[in-house]
Coordinates of C-alpha atoms in Angstrom, one line a residue:
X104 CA 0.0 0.0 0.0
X105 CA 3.1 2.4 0.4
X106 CA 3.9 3.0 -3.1
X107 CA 0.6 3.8 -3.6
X108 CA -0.1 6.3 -1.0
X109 CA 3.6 7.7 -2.0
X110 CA 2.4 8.3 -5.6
X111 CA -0.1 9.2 -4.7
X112 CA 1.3 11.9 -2.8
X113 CA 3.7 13.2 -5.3
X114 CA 1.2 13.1 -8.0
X115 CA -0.6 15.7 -5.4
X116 CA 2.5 17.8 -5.1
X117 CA 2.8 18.1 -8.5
X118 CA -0.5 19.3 -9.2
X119 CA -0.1 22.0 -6.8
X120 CA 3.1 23.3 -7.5
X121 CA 2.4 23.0 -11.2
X122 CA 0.9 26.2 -11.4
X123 CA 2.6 28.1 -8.6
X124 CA 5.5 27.7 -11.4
X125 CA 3.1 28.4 -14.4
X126 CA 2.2 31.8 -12.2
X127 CA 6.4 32.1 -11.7
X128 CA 7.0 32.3 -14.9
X129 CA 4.4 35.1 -15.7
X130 CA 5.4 37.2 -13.6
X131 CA 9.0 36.7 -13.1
X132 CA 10.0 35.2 -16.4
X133 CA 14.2 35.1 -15.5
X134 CA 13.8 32.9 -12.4
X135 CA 12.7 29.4 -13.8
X136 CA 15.2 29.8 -16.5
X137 CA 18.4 31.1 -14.5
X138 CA 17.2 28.1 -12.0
X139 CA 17.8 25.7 -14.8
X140 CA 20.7 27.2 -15.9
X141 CA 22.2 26.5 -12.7
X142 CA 21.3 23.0 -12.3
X143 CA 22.9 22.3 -16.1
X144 CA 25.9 23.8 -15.6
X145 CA 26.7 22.5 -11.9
X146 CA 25.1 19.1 -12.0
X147 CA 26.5 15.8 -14.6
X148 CA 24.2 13.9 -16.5
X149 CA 26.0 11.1 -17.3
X150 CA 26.6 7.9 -15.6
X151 CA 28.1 5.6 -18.4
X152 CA 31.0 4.7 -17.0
X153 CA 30.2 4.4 -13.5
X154 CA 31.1 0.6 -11.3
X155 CA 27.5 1.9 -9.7
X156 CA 24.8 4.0 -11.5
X157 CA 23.2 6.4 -9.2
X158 CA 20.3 8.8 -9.9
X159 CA 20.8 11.9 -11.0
X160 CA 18.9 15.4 -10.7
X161 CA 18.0 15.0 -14.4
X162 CA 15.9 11.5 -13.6
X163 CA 14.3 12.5 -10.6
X164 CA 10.5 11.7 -10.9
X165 CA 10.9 9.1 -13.7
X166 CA 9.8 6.4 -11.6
X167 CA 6.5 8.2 -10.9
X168 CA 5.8 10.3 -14.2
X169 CA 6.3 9.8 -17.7
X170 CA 9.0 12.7 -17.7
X171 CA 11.5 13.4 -15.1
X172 CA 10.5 16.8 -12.4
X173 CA 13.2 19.0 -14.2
X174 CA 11.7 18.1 -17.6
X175 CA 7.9 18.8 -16.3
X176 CA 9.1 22.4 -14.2
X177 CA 10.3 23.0 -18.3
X178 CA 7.0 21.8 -19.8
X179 CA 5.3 24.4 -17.0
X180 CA 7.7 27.5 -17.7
X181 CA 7.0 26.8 -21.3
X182 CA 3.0 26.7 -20.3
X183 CA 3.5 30.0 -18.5
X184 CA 5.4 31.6 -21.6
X185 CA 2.2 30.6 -23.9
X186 CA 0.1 32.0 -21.2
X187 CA 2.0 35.6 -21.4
X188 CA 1.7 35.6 -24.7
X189 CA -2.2 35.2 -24.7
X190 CA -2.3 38.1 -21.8
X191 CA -0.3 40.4 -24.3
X192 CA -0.5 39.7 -27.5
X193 CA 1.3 42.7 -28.5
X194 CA 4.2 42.3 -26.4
X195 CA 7.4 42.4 -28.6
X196 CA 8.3 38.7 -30.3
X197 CA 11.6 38.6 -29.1
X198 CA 11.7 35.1 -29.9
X199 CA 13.7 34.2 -33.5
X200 CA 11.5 32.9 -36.6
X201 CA 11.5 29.3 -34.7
X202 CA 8.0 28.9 -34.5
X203 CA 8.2 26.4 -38.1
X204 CA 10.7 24.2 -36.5
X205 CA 9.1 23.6 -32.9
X206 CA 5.2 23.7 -35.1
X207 CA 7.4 20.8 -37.3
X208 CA 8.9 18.6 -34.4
X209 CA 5.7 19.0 -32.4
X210 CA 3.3 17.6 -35.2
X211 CA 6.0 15.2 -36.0
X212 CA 6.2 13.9 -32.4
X213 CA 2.4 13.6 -31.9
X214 CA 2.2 11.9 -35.6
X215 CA 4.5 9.2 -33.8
X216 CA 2.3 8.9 -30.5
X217 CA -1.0 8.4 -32.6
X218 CA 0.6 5.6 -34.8
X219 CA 2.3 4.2 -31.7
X220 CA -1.5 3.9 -30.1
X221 CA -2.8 2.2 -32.9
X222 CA -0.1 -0.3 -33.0
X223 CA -0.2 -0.6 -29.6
X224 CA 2.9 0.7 -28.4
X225 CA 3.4 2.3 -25.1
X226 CA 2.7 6.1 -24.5
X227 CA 6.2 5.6 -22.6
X228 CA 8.1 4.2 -25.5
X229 CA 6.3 7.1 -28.0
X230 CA 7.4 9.6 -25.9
X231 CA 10.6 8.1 -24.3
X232 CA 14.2 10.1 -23.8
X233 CA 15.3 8.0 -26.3
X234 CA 13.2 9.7 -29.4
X235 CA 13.2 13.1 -29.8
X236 CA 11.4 14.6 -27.0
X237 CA 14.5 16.1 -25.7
X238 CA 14.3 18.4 -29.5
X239 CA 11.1 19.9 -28.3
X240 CA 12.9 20.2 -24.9
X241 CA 15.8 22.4 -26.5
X242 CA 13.3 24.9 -28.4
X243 CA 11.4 24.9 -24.9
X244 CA 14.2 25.9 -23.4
X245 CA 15.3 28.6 -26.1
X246 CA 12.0 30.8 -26.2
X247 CA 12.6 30.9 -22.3
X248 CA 16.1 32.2 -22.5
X249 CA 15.3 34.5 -25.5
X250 CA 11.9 36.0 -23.2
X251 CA 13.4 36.3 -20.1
X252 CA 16.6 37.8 -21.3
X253 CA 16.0 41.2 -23.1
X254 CA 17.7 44.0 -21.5
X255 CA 21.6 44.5 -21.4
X256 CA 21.7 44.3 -18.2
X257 CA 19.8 41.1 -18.2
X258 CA 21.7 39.7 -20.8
X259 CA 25.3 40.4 -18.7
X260 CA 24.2 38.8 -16.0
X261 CA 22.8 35.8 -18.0
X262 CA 26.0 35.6 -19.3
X263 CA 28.5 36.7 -16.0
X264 CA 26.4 33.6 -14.0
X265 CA 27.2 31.0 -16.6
X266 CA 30.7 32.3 -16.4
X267 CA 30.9 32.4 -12.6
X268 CA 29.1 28.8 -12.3
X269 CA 32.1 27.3 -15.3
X270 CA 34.4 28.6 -13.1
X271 CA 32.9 27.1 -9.7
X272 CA 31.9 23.4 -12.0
X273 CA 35.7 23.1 -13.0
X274 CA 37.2 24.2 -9.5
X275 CA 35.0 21.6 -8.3
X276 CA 36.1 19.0 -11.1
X277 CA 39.7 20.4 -10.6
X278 CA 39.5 19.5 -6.4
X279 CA 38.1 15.6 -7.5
X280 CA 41.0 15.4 -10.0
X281 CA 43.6 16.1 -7.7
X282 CA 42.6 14.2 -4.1
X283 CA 39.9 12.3 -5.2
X284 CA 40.1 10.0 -8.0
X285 CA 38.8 12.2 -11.1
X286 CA 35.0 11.6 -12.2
X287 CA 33.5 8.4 -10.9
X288 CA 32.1 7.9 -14.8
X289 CA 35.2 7.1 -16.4
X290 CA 34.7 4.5 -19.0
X291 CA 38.5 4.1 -19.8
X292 CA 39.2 2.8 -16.4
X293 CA 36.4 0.9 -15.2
X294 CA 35.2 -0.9 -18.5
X295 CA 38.7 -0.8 -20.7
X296 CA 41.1 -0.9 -17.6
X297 CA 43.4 1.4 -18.9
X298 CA 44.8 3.6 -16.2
X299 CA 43.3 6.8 -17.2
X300 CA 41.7 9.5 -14.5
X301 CA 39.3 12.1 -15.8
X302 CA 38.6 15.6 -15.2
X303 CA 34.9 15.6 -16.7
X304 CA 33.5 12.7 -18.8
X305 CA 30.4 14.4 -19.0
X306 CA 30.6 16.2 -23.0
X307 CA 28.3 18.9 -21.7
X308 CA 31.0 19.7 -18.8
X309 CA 33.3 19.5 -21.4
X310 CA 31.1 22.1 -23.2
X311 CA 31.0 24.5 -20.6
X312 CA 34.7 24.8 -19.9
X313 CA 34.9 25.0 -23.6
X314 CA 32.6 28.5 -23.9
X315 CA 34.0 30.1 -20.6
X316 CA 37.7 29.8 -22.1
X317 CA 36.4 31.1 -25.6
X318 CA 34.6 33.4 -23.6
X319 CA 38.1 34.7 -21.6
X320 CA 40.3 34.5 -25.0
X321 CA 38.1 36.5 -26.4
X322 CA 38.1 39.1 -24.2
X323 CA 42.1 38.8 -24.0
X324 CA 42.5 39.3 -27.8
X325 CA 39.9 41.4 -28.5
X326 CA 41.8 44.8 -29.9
X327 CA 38.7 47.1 -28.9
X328 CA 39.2 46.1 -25.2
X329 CA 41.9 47.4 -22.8
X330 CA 41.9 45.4 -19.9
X331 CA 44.3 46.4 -17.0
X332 CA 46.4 43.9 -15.7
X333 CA 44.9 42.0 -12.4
X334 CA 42.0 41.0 -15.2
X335 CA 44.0 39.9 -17.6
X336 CA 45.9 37.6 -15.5
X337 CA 42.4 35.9 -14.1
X338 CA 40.7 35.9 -17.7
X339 CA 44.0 33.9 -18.6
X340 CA 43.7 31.5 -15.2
X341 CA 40.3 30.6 -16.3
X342 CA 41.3 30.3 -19.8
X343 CA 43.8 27.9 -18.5
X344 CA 41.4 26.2 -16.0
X345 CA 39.3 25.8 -18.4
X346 CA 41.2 24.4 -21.4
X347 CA 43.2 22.0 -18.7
X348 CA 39.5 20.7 -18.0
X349 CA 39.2 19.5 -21.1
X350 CA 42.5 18.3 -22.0
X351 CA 42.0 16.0 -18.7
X352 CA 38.7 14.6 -19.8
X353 CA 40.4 13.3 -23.1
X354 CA 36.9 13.7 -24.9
X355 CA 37.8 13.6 -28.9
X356 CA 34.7 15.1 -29.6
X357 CA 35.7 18.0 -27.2
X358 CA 39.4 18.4 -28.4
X359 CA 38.0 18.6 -32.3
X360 CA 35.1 21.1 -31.0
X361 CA 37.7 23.7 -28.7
X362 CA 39.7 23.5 -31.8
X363 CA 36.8 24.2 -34.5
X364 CA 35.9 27.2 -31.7
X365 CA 39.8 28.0 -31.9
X366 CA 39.8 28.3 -35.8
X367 CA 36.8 30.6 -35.3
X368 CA 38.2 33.4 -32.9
X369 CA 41.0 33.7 -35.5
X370 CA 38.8 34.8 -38.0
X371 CA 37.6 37.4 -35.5
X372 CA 40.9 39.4 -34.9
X373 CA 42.8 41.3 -37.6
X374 CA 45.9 40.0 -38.7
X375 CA 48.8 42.0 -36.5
X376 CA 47.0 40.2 -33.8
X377 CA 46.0 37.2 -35.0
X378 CA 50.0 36.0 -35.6
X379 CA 50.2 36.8 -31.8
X380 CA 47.3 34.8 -30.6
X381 CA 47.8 31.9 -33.0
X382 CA 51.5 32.0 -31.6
X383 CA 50.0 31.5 -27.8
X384 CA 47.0 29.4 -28.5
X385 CA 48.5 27.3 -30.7
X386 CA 51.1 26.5 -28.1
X387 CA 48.9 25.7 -25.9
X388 CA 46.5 23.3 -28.5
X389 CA 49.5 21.7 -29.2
X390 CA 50.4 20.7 -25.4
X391 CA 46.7 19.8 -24.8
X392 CA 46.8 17.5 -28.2
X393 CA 50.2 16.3 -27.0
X394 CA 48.9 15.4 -23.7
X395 CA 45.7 13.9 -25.3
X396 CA 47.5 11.7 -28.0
X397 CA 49.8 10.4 -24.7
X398 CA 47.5 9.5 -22.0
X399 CA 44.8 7.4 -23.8
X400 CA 45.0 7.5 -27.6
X401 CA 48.6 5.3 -26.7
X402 CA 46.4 2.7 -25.1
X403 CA 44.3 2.7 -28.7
X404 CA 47.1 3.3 -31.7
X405 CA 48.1 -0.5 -31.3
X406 CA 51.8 1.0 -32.1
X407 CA 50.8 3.1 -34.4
X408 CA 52.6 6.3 -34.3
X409 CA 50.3 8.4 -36.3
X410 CA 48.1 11.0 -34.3
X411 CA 45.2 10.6 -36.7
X412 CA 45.3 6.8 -36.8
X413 CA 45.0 7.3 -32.8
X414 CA 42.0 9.1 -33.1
X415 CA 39.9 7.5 -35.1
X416 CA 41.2 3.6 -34.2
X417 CA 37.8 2.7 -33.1
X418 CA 36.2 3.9 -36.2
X419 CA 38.4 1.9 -39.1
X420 CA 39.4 -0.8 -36.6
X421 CA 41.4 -3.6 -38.0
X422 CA 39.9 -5.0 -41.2
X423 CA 38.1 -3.7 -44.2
X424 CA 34.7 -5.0 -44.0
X425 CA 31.8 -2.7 -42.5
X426 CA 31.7 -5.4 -39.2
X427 CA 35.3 -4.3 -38.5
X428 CA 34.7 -1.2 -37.0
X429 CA 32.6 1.6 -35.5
X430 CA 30.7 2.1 -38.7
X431 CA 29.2 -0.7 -38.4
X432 CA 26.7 0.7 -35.7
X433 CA 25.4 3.3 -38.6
X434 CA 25.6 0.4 -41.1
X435 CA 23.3 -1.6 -39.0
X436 CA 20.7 1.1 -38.2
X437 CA 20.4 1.9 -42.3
X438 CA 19.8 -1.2 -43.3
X439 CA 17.3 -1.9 -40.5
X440 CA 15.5 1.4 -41.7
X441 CA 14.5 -0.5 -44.8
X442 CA 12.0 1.4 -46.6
X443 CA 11.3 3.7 -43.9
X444 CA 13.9 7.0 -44.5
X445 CA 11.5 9.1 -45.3
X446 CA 10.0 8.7 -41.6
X447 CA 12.1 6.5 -39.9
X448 CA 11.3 3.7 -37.4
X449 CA 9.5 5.7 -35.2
X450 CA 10.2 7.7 -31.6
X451 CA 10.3 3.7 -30.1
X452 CA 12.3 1.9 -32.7
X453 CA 15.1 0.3 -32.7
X454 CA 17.9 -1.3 -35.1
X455 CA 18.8 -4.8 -35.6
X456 CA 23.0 -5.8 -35.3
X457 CA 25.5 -8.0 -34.5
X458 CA 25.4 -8.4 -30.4
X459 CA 28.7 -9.1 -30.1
X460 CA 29.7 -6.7 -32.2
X461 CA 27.5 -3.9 -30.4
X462 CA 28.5 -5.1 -27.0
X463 CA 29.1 -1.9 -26.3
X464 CA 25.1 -0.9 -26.7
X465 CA 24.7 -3.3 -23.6
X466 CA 21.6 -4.6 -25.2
X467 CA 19.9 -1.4 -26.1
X468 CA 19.6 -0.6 -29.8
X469 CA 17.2 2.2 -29.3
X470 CA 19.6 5.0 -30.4
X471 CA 22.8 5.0 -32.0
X472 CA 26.5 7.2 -31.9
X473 CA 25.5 10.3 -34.4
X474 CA 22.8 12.6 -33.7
X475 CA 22.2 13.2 -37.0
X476 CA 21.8 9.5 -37.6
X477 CA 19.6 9.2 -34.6
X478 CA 17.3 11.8 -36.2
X479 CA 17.2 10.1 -39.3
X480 CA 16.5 6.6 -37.4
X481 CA 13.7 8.0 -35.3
X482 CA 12.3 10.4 -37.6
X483 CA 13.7 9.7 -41.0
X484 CA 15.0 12.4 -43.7
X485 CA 11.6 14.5 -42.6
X486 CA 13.4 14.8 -39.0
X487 CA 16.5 15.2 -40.2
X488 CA 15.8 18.8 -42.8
X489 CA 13.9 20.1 -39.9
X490 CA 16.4 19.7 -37.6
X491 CA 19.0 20.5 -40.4
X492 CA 17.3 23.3 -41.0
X493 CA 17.2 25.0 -37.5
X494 CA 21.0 25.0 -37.0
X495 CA 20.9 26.6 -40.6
X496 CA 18.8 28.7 -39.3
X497 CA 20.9 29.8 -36.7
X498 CA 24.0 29.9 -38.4
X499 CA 22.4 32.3 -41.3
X500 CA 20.9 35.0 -38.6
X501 CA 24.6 34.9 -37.1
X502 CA 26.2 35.6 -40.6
X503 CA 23.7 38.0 -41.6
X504 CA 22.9 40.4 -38.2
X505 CA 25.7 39.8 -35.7
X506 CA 28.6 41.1 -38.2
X507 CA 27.2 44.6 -37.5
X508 CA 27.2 43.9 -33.2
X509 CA 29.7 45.4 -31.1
X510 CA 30.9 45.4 -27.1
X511 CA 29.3 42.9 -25.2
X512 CA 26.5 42.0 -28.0
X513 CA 29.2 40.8 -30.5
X514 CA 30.9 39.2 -27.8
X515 CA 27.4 37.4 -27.0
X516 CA 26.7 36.3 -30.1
X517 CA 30.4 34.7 -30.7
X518 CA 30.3 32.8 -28.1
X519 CA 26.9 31.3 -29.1
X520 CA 28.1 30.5 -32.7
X521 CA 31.5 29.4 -31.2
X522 CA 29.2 27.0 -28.8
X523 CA 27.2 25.6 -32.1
X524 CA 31.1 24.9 -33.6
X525 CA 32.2 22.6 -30.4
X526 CA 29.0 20.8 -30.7
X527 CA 29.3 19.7 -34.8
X528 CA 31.4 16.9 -33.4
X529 CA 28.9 15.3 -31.1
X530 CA 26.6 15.7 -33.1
X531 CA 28.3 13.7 -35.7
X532 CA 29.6 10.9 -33.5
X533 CA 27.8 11.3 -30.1
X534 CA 24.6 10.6 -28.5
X535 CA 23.1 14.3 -27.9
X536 CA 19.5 13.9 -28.8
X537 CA 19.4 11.0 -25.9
X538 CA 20.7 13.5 -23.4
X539 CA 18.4 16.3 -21.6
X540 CA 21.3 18.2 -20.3
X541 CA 23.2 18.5 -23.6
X542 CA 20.2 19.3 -25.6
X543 CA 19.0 22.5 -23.4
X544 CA 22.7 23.8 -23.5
X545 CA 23.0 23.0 -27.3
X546 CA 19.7 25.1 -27.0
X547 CA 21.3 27.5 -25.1
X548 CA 24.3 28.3 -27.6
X549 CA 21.4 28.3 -30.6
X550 CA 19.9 31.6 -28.3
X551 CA 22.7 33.5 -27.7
X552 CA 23.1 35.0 -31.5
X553 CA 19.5 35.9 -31.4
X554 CA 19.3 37.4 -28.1
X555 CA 22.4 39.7 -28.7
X556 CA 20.3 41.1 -32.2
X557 CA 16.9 41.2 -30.5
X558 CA 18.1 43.4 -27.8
X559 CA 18.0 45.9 -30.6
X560 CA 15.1 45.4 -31.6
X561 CA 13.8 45.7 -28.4
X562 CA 16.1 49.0 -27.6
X563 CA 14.6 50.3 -30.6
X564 CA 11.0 49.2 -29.6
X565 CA 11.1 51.1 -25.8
X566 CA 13.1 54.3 -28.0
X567 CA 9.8 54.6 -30.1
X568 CA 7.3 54.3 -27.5
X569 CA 9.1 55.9 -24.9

């Protein structure tokens, strides 16, 4: 009778506080938002790795609900943002033309739960964390940043408390590295015994200290800024921090992303300065590479001396057939799509493989290593332009509107397009569309762009009526 009574009890709980956090977000729009914010950037998601999976924050409720309670305070925000809307319709859109895309994955996600009912599938499996939910999650979580952020002033100190909170998140990770053991999720070690300790395993860590040392080089090669000296020495700690963090996870997708987000803040500088920057930062890519390439990719290269061998070993293993290596995952998901690309397998399907050969999946061939290619399993090529077309989306309204930006709008908007760079990788070879946490701060780094150009907009709105 326990359980009962005790779901009972939190199904209660949640119907009250539901719309105590509906009303929240009316009235104070920053708070649910900045309260998110802080749990994804102080608190891991991941627990592949671990001898002993625990909960985390992010799966709270799951055993009671359908969706976890961080996911259903998001679905409640969002409710509370439709509901402002209705109260004033002629409040400024601040929000980018991104109504198509979240209108495309909503009707495509409730397509899939209608065919899942009439073939009997579970509402759970329809809308699992292992379809695309965690899409409409990251648009959610966009049109929340972009509403409650429009002033300057709101959009510093959106963009000081990520900073602040990177900084606290890797002296944290920097403390466990050093006395206790690195991160308890730590594949290498516990499931490949090679005698590795990590800084962050977690790619979203990993994305964090990325933007908060792009963020600080930024700043320290910028030639419009002229930064006295106690500054410049702690933007170039954290940059240090920051960029050690990563080096220490020995995440390849991270080390290809910092360096894509490198490449980028080159183009940024003029040339008498960028010989000087590439001078230092190369140095430094080259002793994080160097460190990299020596502490795991030499338990991988088999003796192979070449770097790019090392990195990619597990994806052209040792023979020539499609069963010899990593491919083979992506190999086996097309061929179980069939005749279904155009719409996939559905939000619950699944691939057939080799087991031994997928070992790694531990049995569950629900999603596969590519985001893109999940899309295109779950959803098909529909899923895929939609999706294809938000992050061109994005990228366009960068190249076209931020160009003109200066101060602390430019440097905004850089960062945000820097952020969409360091995710191409995972979203190539990684599992993002799977994870909540990585989703809302790949949605996070899609915002940043816009919100640096509509604070124009909306300057130019209060000018006009004011």
């Amino acid at each position: 009778m326990m359980p009962i009574y005790s779901t009972i009890g939190w199904t209660l709980l949640a119907l009250i506080l539901t719309p105590i956090v509906i009303g929240i977000s009316v009235k104070t729009p920053k708070l649910i938002p900045m309260t998110l914010l802080v749990v994804l950037v102080l608190f891991s998601s991941s627990t592949w790795g671990q001898l002993s999976v625990d909960n985390t924050i992010y799966s709270r409720g799951t055993g009671l609900f359908y969706f976890s309670l961080i996911n259903i305070l998001l679905f409640a925000a969002g409710v509370g943002l439709l509901l402002q809307r209705f109260i004033n319709p002629s409040h400024l859109r601040v929000a980018p033309p991104l109504a198509f895309y979240f209108a495309g994955f909503a009707c495509l996600l409730l397509g899939h739960v209608l065919i899942a009912g009439w073939l009997g599938i579970a509402l759970t499996d329809a809308l699992g964390y292992n379809g695309i939910l965690n899409v409409l999650n990251m648009l959610i979580f966009m049109f929340l940043i972009l509403t409650a952020f429009k002033t300057e002033q709101g959009q510093r100190n959106l963009m000081r408390s990520i900073i602040v909170l990177a900084a606290l998140r890797a002296l944290y990770g920097l403390a466990r590295y050093i006395w206790f053991d690195g991160d308890s999720a730590n594949p290498y070690r516990n499931f490949e015994h090679l005698d590795i300790k990590l800084f962050f395993f977690d790619i979203a860590d990993n994305f964090i200290a990325s933007l908060a040392a792009f963020w600080a080089a930024w700043q320290l090669s910028s030639p419009q800024l002229r930064l006295k000296l106690l500054p410049r020495l702690a933007l170039l700690a954290l940059m240090v921090l920051e960029i050690s963090a990563v080096a220490l996870s020995y995440r390849r997708a991270s080390l290809l992303g910092v360096v894509l987000m490198a490449l980028f803040l080159l183009t940024l500088l003029p040339p008498a300065r960028r010989a000087l920057v590439l001078l230092f930062g190369g140095g430094l890519l080259l002793a994080t590479t160097a460190l990299f390439f020596s502490q795991r990719l030499q338990f991988s290269s088999h003796g192979d001396a070449s770097l790019f061998s090392a990195l990619v070993y597990d994806l052209t293993g040792g023979g020539v057939g499609a069963s010899d290596n990593r491919f083979y995952e992506l190999w086996a998901a097309a061929q179980s799509l069939g005749d279904n690309w155009l719409f996939g397998l559905g939000t619950w399907g699944s691939f057939v493989g080799d087991q031994d050969i997928l070992a790694y999946h531990f049995g569950r061939f629900d999603f596969v290593h590519s985001g893109l290619g999940h899309i295109i399993l779950k959803t098909g090529l529909i899923g895929l332009l939609l999706f294809s077309g938000l992050l061109l989306s994005a990228s366009g309204h960068y190249f076209r509107r931020c160009a003109k930006l200066k101060g602390e709008a430019r440097l905004l908007s850089d960062c945000g397009f820097a952020g969409l760079l360091f995710w191409i990788p995972t979203l190539l070879i990684g599992t993002p569309i799977i994870e909540f946490r990585t989703m809302l701060l790949i949605g996070l780094t899609l915002a940043l762009p816009f919100l640096a150009t509509n604070l124009q907009r909306f300057q130019a709105r209060v000018h006009v009526y004011s």
